[in-house]
PDB file of C-alpha atoms in Angstrom:
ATOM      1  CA  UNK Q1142     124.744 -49.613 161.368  1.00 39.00           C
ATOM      2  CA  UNK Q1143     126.804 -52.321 159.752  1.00 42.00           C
ATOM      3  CA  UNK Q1144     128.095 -55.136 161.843  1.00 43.00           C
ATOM      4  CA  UNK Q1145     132.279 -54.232 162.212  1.00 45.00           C
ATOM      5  CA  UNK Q1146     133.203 -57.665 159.965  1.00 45.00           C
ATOM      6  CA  UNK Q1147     132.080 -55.965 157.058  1.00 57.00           C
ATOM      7  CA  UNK Q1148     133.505 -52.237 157.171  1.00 82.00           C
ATOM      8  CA  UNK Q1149     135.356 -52.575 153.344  1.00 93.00           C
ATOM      9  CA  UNK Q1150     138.575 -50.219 153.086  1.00 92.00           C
ATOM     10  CA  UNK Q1151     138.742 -49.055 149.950  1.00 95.00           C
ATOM     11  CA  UNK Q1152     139.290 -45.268 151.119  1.00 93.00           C
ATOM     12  CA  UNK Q1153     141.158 -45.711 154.139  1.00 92.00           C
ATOM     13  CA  UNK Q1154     144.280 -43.791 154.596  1.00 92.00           C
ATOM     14  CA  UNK Q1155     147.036 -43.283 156.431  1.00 90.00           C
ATOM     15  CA  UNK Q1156     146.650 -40.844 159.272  1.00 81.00           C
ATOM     16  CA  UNK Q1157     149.611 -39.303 158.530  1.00 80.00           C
ATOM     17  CA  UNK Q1158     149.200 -38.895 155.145  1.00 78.00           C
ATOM     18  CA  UNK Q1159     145.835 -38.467 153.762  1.00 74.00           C
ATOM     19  CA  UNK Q1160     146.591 -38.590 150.531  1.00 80.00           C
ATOM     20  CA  UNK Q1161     147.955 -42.513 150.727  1.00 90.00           C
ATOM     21  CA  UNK Q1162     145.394 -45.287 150.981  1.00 93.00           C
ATOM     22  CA  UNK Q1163     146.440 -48.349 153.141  1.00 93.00           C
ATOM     23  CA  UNK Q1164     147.881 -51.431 151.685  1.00 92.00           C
ATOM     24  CA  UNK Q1165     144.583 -52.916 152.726  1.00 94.00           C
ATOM     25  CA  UNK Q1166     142.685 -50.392 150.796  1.00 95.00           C
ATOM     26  CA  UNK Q1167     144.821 -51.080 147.559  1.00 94.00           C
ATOM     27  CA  UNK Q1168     144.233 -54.771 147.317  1.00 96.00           C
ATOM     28  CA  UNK Q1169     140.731 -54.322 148.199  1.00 97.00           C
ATOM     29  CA  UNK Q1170     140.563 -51.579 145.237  1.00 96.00           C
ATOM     30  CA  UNK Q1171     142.630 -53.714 142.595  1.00 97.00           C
ATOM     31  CA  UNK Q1172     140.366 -56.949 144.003  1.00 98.00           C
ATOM     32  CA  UNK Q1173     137.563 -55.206 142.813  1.00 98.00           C
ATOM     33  CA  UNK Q1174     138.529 -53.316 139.821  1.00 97.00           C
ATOM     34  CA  UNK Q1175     139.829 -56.980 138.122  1.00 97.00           C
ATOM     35  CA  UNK Q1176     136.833 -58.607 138.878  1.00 98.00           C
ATOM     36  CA  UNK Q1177     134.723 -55.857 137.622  1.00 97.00           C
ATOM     37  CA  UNK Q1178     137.141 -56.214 133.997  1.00 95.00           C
ATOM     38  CA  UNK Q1179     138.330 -59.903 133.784  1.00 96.00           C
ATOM     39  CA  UNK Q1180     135.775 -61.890 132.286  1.00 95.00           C
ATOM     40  CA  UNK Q1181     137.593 -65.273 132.477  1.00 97.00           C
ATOM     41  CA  UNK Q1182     136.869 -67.339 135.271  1.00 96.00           C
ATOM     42  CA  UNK Q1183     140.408 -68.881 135.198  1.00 94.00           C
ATOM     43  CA  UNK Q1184     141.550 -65.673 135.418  1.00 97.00           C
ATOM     44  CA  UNK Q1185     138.799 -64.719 138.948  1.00 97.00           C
ATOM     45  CA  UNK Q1186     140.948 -66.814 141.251  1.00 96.00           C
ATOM     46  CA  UNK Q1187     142.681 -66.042 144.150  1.00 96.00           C
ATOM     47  CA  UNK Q1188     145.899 -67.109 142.846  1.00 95.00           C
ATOM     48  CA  UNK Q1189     145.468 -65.094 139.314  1.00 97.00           C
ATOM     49  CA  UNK Q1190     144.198 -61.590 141.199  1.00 98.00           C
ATOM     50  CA  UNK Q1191     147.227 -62.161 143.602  1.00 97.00           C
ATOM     51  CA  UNK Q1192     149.416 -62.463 140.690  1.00 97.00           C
ATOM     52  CA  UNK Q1193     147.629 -59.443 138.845  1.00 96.00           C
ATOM     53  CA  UNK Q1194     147.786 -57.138 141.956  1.00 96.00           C
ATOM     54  CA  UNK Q1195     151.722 -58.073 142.150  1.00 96.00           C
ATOM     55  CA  UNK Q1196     152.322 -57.471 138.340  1.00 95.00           C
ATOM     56  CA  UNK Q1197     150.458 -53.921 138.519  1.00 92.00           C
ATOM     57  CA  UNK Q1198     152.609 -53.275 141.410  1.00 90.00           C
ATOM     58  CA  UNK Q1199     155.903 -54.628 140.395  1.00 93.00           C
ATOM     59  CA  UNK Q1200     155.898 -57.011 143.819  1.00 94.00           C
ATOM     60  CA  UNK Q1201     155.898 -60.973 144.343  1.00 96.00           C
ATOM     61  CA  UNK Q1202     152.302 -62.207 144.010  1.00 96.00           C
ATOM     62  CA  UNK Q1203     153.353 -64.734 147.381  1.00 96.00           C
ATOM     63  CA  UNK Q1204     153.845 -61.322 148.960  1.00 95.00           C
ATOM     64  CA  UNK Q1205     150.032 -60.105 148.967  1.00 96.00           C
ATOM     65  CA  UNK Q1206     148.470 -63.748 148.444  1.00 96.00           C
ATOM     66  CA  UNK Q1207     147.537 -64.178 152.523  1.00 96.00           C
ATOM     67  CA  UNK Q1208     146.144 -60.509 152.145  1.00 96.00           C
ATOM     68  CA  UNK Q1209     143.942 -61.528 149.122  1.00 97.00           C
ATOM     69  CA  UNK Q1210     142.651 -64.279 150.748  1.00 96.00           C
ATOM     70  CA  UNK Q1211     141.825 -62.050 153.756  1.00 96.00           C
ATOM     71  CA  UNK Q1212     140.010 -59.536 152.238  1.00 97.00           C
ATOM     72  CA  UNK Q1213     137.683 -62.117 150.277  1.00 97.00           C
ATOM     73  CA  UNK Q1214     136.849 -64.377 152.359  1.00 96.00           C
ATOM     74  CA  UNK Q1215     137.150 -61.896 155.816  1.00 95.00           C
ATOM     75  CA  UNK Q1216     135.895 -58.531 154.228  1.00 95.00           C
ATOM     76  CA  UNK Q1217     134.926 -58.472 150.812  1.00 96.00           C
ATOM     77  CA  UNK Q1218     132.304 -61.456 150.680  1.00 96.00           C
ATOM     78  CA  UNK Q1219     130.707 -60.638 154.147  1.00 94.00           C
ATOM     79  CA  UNK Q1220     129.987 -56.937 153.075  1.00 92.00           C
ATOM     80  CA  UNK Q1221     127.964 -58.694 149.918  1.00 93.00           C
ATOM     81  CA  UNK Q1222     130.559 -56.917 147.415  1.00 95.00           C
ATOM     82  CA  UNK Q1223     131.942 -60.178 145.956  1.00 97.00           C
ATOM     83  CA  UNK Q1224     130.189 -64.091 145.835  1.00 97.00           C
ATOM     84  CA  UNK Q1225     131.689 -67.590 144.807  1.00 97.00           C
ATOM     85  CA  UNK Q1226     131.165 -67.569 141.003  1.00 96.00           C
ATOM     86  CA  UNK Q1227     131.783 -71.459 140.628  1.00 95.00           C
ATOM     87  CA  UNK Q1228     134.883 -73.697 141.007  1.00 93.00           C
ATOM     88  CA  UNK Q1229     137.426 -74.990 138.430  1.00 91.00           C
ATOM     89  CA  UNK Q1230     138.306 -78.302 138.479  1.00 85.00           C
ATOM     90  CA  UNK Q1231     141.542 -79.651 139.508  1.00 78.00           C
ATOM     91  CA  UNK Q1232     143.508 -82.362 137.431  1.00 72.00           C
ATOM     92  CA  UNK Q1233     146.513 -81.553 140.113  1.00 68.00           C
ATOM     93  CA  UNK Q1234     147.398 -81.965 143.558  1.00 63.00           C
ATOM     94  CA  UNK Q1235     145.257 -83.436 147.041  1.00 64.00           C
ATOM     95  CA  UNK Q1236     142.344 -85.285 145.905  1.00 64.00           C
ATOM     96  CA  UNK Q1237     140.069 -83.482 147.917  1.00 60.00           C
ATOM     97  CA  UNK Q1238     141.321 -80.174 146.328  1.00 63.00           C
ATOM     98  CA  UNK Q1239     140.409 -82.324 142.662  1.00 63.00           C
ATOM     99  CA  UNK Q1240     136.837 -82.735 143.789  1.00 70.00           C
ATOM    100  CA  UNK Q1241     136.482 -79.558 145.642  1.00 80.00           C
ATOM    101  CA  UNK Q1242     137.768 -77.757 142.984  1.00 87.00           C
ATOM    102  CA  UNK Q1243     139.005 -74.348 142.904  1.00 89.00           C
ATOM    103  CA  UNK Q1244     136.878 -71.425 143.540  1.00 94.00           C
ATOM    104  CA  UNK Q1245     136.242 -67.955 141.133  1.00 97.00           C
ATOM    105  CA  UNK Q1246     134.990 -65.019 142.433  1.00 98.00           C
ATOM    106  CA  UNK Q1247     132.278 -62.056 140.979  1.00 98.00           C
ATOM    107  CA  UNK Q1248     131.064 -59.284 141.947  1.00 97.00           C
ATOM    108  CA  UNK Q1249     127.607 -58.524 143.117  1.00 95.00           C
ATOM    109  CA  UNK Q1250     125.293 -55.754 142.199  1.00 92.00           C
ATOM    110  CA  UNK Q1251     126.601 -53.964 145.741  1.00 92.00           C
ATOM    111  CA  UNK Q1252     130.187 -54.498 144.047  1.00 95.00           C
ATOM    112  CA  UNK Q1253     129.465 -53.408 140.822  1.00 94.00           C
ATOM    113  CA  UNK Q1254     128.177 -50.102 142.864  1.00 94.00           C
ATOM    114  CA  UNK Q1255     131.413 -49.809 144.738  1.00 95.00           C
ATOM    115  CA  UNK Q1256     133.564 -50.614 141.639  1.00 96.00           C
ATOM    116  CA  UNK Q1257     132.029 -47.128 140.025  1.00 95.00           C
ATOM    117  CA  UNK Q1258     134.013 -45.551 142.655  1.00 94.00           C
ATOM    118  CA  UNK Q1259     137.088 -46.855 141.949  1.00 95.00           C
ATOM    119  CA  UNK Q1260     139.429 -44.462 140.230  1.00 93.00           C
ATOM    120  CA  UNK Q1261     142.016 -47.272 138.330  1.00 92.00           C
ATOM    121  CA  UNK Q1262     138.809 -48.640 136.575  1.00 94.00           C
ATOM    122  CA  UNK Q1263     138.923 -45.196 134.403  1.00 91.00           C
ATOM    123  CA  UNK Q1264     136.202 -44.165 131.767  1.00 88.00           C
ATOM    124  CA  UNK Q1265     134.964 -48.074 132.795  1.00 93.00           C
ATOM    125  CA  UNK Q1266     133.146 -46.481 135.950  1.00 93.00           C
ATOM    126  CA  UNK Q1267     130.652 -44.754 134.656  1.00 94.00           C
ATOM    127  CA  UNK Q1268     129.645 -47.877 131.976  1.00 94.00           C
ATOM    128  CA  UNK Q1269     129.014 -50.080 134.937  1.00 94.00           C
ATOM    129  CA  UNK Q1270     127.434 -47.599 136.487  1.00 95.00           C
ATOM    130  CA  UNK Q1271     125.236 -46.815 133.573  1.00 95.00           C
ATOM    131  CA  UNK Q1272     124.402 -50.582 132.736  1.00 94.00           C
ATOM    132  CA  UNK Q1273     123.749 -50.795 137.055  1.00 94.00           C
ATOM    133  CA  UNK Q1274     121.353 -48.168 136.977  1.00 96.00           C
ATOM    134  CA  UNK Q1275     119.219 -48.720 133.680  1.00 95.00           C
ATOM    135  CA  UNK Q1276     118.534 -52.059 135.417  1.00 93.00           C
ATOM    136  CA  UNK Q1277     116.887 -50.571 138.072  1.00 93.00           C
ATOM    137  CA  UNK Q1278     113.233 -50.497 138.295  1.00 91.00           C
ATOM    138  CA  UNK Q1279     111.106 -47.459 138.254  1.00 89.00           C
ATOM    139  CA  UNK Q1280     108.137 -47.964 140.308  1.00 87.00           C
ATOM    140  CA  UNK Q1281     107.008 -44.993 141.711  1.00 91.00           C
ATOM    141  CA  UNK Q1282     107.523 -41.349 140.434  1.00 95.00           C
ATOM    142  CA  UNK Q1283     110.236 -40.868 143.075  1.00 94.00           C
ATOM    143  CA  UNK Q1284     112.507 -43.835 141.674  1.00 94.00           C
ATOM    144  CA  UNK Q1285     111.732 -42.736 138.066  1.00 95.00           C
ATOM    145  CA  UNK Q1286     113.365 -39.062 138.678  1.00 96.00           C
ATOM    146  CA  UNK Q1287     116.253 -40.417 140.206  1.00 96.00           C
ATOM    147  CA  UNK Q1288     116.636 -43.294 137.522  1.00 96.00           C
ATOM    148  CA  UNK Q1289     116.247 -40.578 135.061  1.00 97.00           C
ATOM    149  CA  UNK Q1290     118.030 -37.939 136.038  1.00 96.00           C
ATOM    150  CA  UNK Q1291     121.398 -40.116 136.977  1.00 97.00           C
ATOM    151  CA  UNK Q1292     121.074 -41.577 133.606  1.00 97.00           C
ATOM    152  CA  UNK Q1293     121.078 -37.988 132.436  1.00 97.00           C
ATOM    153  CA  UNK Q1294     123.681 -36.892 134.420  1.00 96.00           C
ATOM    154  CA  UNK Q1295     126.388 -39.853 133.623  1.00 96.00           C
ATOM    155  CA  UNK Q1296     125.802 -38.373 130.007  1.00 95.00           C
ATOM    156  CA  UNK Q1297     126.556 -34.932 130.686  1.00 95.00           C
ATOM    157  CA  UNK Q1298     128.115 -34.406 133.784  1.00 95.00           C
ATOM    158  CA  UNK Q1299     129.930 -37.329 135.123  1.00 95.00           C
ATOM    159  CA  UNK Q1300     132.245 -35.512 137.279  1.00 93.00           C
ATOM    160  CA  UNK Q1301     129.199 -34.724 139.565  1.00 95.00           C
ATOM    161  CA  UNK Q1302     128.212 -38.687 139.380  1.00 96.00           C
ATOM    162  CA  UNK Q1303     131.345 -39.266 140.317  1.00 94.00           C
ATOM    163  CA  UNK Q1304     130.909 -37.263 143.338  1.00 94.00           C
ATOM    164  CA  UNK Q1305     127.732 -38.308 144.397  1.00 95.00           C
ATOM    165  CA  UNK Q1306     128.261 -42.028 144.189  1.00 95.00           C
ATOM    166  CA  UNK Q1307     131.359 -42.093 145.836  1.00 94.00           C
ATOM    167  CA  UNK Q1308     129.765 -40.018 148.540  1.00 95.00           C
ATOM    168  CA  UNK Q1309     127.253 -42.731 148.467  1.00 95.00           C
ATOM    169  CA  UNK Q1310     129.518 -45.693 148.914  1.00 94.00           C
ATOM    170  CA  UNK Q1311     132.121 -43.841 151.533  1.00 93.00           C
ATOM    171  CA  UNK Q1312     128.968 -44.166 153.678  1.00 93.00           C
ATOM    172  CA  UNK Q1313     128.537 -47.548 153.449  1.00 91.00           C
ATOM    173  CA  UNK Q1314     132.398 -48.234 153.941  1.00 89.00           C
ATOM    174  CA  UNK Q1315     132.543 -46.577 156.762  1.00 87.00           C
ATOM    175  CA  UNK Q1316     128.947 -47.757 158.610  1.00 86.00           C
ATOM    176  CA  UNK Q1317     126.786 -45.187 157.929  1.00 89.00           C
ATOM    177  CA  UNK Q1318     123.896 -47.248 155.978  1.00 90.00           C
ATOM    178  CA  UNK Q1319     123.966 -50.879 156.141  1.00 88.00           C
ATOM    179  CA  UNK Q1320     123.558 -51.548 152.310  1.00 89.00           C
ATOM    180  CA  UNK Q1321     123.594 -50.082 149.265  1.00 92.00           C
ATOM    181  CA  UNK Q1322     121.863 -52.614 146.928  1.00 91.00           C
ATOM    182  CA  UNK Q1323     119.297 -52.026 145.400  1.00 92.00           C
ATOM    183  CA  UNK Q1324     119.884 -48.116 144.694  1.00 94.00           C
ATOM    184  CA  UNK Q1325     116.755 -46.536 146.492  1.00 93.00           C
ATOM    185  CA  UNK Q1326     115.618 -42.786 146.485  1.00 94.00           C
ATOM    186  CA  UNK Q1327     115.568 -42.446 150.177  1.00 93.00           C
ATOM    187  CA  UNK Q1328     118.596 -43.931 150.730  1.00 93.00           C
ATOM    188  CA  UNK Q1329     120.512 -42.420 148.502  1.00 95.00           C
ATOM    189  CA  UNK Q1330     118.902 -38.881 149.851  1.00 95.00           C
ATOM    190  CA  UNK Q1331     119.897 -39.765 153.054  1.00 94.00           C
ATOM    191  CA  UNK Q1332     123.380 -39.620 151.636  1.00 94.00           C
ATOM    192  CA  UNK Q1333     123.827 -36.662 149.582  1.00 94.00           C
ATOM    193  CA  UNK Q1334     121.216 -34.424 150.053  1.00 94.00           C
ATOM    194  CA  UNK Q1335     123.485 -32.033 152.168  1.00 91.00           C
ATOM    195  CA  UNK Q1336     126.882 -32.774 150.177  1.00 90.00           C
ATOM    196  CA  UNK Q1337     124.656 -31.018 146.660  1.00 94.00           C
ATOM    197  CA  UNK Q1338     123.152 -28.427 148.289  1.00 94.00           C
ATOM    198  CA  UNK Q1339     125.904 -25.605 146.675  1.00 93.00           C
ATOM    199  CA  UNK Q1340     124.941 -27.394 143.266  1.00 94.00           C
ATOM    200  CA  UNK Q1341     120.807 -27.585 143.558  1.00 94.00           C
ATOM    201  CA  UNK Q1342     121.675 -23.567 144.510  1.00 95.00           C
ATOM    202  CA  UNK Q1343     123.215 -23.610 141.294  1.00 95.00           C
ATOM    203  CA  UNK Q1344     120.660 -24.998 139.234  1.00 95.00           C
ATOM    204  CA  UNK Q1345     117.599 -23.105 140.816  1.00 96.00           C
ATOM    205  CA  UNK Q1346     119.640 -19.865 140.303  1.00 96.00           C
ATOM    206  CA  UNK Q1347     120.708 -20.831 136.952  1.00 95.00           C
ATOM    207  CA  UNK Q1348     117.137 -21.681 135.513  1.00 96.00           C
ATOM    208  CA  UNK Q1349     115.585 -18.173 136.629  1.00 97.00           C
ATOM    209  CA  UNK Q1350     118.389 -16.269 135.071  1.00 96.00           C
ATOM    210  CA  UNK Q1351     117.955 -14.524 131.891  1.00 97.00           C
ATOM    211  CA  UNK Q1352     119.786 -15.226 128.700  1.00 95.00           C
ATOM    212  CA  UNK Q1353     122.022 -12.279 128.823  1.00 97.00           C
ATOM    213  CA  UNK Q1354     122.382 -14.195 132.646  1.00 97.00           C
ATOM    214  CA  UNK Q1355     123.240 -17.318 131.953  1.00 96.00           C
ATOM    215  CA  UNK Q1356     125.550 -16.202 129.446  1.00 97.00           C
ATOM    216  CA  UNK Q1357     127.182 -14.353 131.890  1.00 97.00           C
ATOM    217  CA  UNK Q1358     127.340 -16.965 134.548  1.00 96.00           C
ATOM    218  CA  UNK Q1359     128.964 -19.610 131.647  1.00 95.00           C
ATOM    219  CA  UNK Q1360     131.665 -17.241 130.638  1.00 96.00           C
ATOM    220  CA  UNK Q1361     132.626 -17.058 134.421  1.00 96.00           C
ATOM    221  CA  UNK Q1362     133.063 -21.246 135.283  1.00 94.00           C
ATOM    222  CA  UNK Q1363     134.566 -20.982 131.743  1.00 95.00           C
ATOM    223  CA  UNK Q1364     136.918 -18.112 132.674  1.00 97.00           C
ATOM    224  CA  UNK Q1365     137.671 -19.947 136.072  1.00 96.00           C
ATOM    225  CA  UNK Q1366     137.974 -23.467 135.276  1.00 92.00           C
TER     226      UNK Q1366
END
């Protein structure tokens, strides 16, 4: 289990309304999602992802800057989904500031995991979760099958990525495996093996049928969906 301190809240909502996430969850989403597409440091700040948060919402950026600086430094960093990337100097303000400088942020590979389940990052997901996963390494046959077959499956079936991986990091948000970097076999198993159990049916089934079968069972999803 994962020590409390680093439970991130990117899919909490509110208990009246499901369908809602937090406030907490939406900075900690658009945190993530501009570091995962801002490449400027200048621009990885807390000050500049306040101000981009606020402009995306139509808010003041002082309004959500204590909250920013919460979730970094309280949430987002101790759950190993963002690091320090450097610090900018100062040419303004308290000296110590000046030689302190200012700090950046980046994500790490456990936050370029969790940003492939953020929804506002678009047709950017599955990229990062393409580039993510070709970096893995394939050492055993086990790891080379799931390598494989995710790479396969961003290709043509994304949707069911989608669902697997967010599966994947809802557990880790809420406790249920302490880490998610590096992407393992068995842990990922432990995950999902029971949420694709309708769609491994589906597959088996689908593999045995017949032409005239599985001509038959695409004109039905096509018919239904």
């Amino acid at each position: 289990m994962k020590d409390e301190k680093s439970n991130i809240a990117i899919f909490d909502t509110f208990k009246t309304r499901r369908n809602r996430f937090t406030g907490e969850a939406k900075r900690q989403r658009g945190i993530i999602a501009h570091l995962a597409t801002e490449q400027s440091p200048e621009l990885r700040t807390r000050t500049s992802i306040a101000h981009a948060i606020a402009e995306q919402h139509g808010i003041l950026w002082q309004n959500i800057y204590s909250g920013i600086f919460r979730d970094l430094d309280e949430v987002l960093i101790p759950a190993g989904v963002v690091k320090e990337g450097g610090r900018l100097p100062l040419r303004r303000g308290p000296k110590a500031l000046q030689l302190e400088g200012v700090p950046f942020y980046e994500l790490t590979d456990t936050g370029m995991l969790v940003a492939s389940s953020i929804e506002e990052l678009g047709d950017k997901r599955m990229g990062l979760l393409k580039s993510y996963v070709s970096s893995l390494p394939a050492n055993d046959a086990q790891c080379k099958a799931m390598k494989d077959g995710l790479l396969l499956l961003i290709d043509r079936a994304p949707a069911f990525v989608t669902k697997v991986i967010n599966e994947y990091i809802y557990a880790y948000s809420t406790g249920l495996i302490s880490s998610i970097a590096p992407l393992e076999t068995k842990k990922l198993r432990s995950v999902i093996a029971k949420e694709i159990f309708v769609e491994k049916e589906l597959v088996e089934a689908f593999s045995a049928f017949s032409g005239e079968q599985k001509e038959l069972a695409r004109h039905f999803f096509k018919v239904m969906t």
